[in-house]
PDB file of C-alpha atoms in Angstrom:
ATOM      1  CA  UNK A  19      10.579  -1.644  -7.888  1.00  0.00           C
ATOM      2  CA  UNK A  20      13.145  -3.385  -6.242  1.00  0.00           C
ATOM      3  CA  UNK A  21      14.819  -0.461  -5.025  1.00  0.00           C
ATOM      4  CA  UNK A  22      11.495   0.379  -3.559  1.00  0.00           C
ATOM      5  CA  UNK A  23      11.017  -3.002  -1.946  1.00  0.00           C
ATOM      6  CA  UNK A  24      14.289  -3.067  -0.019  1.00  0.00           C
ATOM      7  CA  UNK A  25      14.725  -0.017   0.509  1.00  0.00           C
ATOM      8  CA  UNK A  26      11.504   0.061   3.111  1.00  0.00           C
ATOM      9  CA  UNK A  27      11.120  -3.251   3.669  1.00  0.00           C
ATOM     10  CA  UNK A  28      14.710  -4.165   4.484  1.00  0.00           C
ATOM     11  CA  UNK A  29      15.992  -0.992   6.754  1.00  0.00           C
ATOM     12  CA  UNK A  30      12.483  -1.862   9.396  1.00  0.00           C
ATOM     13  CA  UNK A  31      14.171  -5.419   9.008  1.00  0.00           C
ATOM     14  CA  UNK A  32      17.839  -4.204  10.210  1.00  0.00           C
ATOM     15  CA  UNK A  33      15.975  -2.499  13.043  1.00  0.00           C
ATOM     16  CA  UNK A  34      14.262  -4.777  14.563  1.00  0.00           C
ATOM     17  CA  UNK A  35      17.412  -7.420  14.255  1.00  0.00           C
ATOM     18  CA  UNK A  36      15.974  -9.317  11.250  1.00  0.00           C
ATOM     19  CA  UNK A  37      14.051  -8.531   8.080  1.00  0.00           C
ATOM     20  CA  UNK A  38      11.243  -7.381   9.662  1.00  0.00           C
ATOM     21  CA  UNK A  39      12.467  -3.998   7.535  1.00  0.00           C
ATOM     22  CA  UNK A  40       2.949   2.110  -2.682  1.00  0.00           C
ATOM     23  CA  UNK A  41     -20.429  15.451 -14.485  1.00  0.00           C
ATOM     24  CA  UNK A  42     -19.819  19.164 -15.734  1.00  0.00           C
ATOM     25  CA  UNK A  43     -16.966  20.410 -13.758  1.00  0.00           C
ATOM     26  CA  UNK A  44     -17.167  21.213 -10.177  1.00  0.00           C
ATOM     27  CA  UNK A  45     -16.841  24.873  -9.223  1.00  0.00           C
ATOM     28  CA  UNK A  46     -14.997  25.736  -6.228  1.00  0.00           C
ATOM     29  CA  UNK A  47     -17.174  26.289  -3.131  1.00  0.00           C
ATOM     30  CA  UNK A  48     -15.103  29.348  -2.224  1.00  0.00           C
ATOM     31  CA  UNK A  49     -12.497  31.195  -3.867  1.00  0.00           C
ATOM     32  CA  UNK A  50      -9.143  30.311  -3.035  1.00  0.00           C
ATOM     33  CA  UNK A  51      -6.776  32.358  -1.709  1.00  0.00           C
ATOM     34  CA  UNK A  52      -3.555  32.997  -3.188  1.00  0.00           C
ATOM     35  CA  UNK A  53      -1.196  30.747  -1.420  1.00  0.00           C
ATOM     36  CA  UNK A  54      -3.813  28.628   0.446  1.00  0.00           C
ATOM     37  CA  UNK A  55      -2.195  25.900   2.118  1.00  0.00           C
ATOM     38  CA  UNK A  56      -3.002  21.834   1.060  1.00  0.00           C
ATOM     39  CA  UNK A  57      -5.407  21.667   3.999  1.00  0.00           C
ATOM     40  CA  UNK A  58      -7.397  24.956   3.214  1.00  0.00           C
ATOM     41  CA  UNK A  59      -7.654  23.941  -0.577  1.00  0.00           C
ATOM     42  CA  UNK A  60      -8.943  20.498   1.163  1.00  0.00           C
ATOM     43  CA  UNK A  61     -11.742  21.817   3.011  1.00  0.00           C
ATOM     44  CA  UNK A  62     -12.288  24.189   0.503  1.00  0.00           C
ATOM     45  CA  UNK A  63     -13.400  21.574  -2.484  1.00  0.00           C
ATOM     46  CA  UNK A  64     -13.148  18.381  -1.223  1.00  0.00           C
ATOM     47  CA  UNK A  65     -14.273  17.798   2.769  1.00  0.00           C
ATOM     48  CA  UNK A  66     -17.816  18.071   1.363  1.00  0.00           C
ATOM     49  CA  UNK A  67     -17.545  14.285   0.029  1.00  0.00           C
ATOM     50  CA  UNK A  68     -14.653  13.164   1.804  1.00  0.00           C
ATOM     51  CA  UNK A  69     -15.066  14.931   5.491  1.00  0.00           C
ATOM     52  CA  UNK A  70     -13.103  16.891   7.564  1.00  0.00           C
ATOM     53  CA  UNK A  71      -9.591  15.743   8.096  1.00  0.00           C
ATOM     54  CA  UNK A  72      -9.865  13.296   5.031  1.00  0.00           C
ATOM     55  CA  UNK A  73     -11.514  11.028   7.646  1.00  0.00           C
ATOM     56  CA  UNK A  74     -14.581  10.059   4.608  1.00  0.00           C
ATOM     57  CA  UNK A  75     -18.394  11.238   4.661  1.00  0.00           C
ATOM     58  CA  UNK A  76     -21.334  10.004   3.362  1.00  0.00           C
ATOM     59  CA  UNK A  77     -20.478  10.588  -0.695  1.00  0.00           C
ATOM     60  CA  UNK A  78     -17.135   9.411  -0.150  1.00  0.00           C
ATOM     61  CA  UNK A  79     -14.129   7.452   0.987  1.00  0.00           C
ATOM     62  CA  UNK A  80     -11.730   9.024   3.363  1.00  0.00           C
ATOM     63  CA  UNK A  81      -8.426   9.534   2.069  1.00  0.00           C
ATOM     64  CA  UNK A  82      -6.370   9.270   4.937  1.00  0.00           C
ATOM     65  CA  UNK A  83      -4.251   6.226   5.110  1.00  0.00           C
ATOM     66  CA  UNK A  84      -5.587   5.170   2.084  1.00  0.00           C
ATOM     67  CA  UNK A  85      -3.839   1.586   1.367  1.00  0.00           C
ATOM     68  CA  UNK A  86      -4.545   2.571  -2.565  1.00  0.00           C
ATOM     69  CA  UNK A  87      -3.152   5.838  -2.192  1.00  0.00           C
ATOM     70  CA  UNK A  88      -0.009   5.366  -0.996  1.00  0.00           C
ATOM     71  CA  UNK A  89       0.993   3.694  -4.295  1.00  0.00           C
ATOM     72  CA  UNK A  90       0.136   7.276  -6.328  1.00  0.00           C
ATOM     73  CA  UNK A  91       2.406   9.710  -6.976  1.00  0.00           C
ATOM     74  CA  UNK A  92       1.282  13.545  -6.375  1.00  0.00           C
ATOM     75  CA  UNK A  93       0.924  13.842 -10.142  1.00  0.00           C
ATOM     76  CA  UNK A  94      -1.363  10.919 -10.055  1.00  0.00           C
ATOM     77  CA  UNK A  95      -3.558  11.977  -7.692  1.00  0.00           C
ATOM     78  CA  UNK A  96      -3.245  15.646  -8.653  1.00  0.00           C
ATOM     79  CA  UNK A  97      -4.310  13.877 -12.952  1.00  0.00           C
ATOM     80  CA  UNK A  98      -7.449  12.234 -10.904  1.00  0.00           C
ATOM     81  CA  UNK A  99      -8.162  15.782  -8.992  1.00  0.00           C
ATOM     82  CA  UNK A 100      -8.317  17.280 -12.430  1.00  0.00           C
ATOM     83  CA  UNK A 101     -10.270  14.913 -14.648  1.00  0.00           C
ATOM     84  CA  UNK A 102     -12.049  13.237 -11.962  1.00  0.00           C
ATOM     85  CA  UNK A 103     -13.486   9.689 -12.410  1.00  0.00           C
ATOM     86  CA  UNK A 104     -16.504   9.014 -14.744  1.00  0.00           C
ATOM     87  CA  UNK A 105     -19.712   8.556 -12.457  1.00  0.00           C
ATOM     88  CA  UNK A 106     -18.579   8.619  -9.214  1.00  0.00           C
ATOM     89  CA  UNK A 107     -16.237  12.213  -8.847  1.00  0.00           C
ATOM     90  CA  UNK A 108     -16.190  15.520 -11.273  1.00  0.00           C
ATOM     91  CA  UNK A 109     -13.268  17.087 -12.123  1.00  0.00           C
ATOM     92  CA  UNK A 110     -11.764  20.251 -10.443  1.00  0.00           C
ATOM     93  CA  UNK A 111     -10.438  22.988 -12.473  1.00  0.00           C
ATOM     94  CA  UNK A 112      -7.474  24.562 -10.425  1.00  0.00           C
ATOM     95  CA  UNK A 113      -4.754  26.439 -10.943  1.00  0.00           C
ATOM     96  CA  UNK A 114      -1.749  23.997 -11.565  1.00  0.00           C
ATOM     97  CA  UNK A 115      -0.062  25.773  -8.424  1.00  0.00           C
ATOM     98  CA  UNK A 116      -3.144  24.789  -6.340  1.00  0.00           C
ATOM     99  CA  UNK A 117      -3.402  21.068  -8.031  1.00  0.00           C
ATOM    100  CA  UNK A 118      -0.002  20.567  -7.021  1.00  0.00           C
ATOM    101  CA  UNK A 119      -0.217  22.106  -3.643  1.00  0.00           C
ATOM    102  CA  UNK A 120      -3.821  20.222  -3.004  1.00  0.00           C
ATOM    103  CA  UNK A 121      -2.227  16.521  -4.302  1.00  0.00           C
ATOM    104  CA  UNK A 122       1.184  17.163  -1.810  1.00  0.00           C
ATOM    105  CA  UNK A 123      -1.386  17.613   0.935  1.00  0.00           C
ATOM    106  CA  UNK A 124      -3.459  14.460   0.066  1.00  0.00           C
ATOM    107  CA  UNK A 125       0.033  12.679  -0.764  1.00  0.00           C
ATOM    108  CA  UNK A 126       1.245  13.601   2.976  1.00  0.00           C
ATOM    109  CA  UNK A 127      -1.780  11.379   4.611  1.00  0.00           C
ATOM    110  CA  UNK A 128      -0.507   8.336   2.913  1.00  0.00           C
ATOM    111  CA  UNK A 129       2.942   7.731   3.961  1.00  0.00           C
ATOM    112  CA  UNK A 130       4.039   4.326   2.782  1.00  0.00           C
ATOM    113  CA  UNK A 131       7.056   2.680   4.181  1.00  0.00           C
ATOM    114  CA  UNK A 132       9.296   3.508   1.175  1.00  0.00           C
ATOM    115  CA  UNK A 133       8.389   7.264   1.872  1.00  0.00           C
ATOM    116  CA  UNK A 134       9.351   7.369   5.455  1.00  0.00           C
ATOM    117  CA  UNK A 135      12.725   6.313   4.520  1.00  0.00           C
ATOM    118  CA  UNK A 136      13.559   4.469   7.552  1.00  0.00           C
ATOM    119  CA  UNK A 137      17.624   4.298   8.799  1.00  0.00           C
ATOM    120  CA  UNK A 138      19.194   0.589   7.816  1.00  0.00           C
ATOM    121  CA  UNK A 139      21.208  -1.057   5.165  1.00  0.00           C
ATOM    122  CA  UNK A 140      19.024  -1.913   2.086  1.00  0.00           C
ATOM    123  CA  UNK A 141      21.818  -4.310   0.627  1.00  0.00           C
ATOM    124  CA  UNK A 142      21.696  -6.221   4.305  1.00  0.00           C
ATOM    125  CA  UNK A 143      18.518  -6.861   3.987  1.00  0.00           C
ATOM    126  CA  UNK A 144      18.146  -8.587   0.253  1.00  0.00           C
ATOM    127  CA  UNK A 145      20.945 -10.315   1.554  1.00  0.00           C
ATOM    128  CA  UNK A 146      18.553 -11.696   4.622  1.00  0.00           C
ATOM    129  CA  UNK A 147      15.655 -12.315   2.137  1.00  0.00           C
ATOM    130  CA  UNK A 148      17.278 -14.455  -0.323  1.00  0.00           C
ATOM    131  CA  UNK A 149      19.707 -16.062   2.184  1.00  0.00           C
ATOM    132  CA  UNK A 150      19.535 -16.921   5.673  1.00  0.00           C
ATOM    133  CA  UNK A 151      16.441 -15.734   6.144  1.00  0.00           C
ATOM    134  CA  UNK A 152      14.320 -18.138   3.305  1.00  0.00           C
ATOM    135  CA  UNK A 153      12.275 -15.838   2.523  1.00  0.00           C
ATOM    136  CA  UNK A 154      12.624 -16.326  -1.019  1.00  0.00           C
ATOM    137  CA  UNK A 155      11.666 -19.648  -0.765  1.00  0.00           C
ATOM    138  CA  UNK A 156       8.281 -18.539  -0.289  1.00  0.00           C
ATOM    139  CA  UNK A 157       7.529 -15.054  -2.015  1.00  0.00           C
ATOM    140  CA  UNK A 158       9.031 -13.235  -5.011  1.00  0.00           C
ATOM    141  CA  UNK A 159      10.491  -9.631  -5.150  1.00  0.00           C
ATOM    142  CA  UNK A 160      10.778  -8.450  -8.707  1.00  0.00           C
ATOM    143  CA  UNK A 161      10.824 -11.836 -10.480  1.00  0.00           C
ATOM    144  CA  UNK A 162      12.956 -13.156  -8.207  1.00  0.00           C
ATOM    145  CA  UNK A 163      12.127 -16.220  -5.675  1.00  0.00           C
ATOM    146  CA  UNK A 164       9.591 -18.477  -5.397  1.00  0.00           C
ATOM    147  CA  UNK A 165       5.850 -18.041  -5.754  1.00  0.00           C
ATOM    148  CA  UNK A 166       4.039 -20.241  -2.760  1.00  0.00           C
ATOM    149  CA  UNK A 167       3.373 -17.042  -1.009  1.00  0.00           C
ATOM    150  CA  UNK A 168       2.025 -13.247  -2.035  1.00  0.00           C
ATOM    151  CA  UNK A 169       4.174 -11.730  -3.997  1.00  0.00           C
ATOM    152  CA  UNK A 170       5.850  -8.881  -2.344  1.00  0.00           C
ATOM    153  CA  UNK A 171       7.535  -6.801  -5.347  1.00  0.00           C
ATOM    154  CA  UNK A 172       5.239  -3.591  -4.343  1.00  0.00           C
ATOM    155  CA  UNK A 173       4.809  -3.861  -0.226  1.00  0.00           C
ATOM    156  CA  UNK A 174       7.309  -1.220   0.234  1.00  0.00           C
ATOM    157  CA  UNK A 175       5.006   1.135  -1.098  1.00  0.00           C
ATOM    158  CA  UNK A 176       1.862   0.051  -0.224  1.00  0.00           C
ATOM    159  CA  UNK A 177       2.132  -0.995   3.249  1.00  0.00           C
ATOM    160  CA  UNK A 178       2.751   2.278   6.220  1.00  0.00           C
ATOM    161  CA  UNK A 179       6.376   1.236   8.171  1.00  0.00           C
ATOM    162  CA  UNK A 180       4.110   0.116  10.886  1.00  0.00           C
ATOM    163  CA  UNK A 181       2.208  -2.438   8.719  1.00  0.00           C
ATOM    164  CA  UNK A 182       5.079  -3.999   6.954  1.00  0.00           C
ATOM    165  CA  UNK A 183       6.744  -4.329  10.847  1.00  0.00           C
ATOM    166  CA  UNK A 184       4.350  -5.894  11.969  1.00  0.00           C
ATOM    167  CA  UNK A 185       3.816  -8.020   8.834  1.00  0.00           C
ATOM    168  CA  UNK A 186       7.175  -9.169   9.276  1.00  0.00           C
ATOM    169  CA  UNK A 187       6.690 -10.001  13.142  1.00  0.00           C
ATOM    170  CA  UNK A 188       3.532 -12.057  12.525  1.00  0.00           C
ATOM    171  CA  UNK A 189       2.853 -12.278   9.102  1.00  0.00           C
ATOM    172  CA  UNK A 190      -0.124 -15.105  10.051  1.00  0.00           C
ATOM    173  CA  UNK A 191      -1.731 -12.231  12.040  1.00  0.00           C
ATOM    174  CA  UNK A 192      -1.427  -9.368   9.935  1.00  0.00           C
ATOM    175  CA  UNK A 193      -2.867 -11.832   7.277  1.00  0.00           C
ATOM    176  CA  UNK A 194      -5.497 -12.874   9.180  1.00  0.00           C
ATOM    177  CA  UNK A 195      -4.089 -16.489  10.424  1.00  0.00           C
ATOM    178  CA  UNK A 196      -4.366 -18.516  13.129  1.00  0.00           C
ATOM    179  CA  UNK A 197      -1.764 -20.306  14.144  1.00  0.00           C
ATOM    180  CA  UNK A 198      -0.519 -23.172  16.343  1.00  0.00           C
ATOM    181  CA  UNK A 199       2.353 -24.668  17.722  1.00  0.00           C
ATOM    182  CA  UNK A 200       2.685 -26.910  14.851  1.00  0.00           C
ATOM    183  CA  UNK A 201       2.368 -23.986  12.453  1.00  0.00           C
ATOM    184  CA  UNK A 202       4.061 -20.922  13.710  1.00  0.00           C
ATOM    185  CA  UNK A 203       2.909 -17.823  12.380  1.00  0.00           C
ATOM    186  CA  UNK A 204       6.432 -17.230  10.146  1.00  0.00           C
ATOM    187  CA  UNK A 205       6.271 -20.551   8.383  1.00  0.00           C
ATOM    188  CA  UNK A 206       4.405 -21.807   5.739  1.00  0.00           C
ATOM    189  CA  UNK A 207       2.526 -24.799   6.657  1.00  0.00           C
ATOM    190  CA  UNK A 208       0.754 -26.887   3.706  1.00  0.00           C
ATOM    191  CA  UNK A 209      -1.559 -28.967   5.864  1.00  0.00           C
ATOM    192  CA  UNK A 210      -3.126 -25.685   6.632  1.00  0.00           C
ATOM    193  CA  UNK A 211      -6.414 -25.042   5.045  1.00  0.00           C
ATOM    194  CA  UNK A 212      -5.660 -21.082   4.366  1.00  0.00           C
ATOM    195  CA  UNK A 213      -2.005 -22.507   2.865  1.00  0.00           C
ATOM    196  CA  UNK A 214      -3.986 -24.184  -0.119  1.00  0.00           C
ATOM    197  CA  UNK A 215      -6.801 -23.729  -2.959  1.00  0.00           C
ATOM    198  CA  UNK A 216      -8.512 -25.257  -5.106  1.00  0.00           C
ATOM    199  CA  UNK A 217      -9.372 -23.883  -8.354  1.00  0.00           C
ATOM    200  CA  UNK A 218     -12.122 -25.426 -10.225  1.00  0.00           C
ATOM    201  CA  UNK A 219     -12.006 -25.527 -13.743  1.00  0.00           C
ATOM    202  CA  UNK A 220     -14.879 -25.351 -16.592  1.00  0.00           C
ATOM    203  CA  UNK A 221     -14.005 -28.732 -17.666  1.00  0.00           C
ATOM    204  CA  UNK A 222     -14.592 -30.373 -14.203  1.00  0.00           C
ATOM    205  CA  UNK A 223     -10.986 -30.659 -13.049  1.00  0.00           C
ATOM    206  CA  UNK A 224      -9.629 -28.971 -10.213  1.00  0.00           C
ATOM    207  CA  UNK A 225      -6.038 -27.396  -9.745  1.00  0.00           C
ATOM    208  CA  UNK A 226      -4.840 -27.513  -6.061  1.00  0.00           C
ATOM    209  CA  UNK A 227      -1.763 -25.531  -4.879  1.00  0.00           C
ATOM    210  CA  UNK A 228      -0.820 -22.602  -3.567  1.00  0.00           C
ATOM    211  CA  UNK A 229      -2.262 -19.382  -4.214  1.00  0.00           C
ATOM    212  CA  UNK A 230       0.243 -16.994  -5.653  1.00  0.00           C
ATOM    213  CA  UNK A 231      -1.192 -13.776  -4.601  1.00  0.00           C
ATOM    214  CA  UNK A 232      -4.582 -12.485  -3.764  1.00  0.00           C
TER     215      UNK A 232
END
């Protein structure tokens, strides 16, 4: 996953100057026609549920830039497309050219950053992270760094390369974060409220510090 991490993460970094670079079976509605294309097969067995374009309907989520989707692999989704998921979606039985075909399509709306493949130096940019740019000192990329902040080991993958450049720019916004002039929204400020918790324990203690990941 490393590979992953820096490979999206780091190249949006190098552009942007720093390293601001994842219950019976359902019978088809209509026959399919040999050689359908991904969107055809789409509106053919699933837009019912999940509306035109992939955009969601009432049964269903959409499944256009679908934050949990861009972490699958075609063969995942196509597996789920096939046996389904117990209460809540039947299972499809199509032809394994047709799976395949159906999952690419569905795959294609979720382009993470590590798909897009953006242009920039991969090797630059770990460099950045766990040197002059202190990143490390806050998160941790496949075991390595510290853990004060989220971990960041899969964002390549489940971020778009719009989200993680943005992320990068103002991570305190596209977390949610207000900041101030004493706190600006790339540092990591403990006197901040949102920079703490506070677990409490059965036994009546309480652990303060900061959260690792959410």
């Amino acid at each position: 996953m490393t590979h992953n991490f820096f490979g999206a993460a780091a190249a949006s970094l190098v552009a942007a100057g720093f390293w601001v670079a994842s219950l019976g079976v359902a019978q088809n509605s209509s026959a399919s026609a040999p050689g359908d294309s991904g969107e055809v097969l789409y509106a053919k067995n699933c837009a019912v549920c999940h509306g035109a374009g992939a955009r969601g309907g009432d049964r269903a989520p959409g499944l256009a830039n679908s934050r949990g989707l861009r972490s699958q692999s075609e063969d995942q989704i196509a597996a789920v497309i096939r046996t389904g998921i117990p209460g809540r979606m039947p299972p499809f039985e199509l032809p394994d050219s047709e799976l395949k075909t159906l999952a690419a399509w569905v795959r294609s709306l979720n382009v993470s950053a590590f798909d897009a493949k953006p242009d920039g130096d991969p090797s630059a940019g770990e460099q950045f992270f766990f040197g002059t740019g202190q990143c490390a000192s806050c998160h941790m990329v496949a075991g390595r760094g510290k853990a004060n902040g989220p971990d960041l080991s899969d964002t390549g993958r489940s971020l778009t390369l719009g989200e993680l450049q943005h992320a990068l720019d103002d991570p305190a916004g596209a977390a949610k974060i207000r900041s101030s002039s004493a706190c600006p929204p790339w540092a990591w400020c403990p006197q901040n409220k949102w920079a703490l918790v506070n677990v409490h324990l059965r036994n009546g203690s309480t652990l303060r510090g900061f959260a690792r990941n959410q």
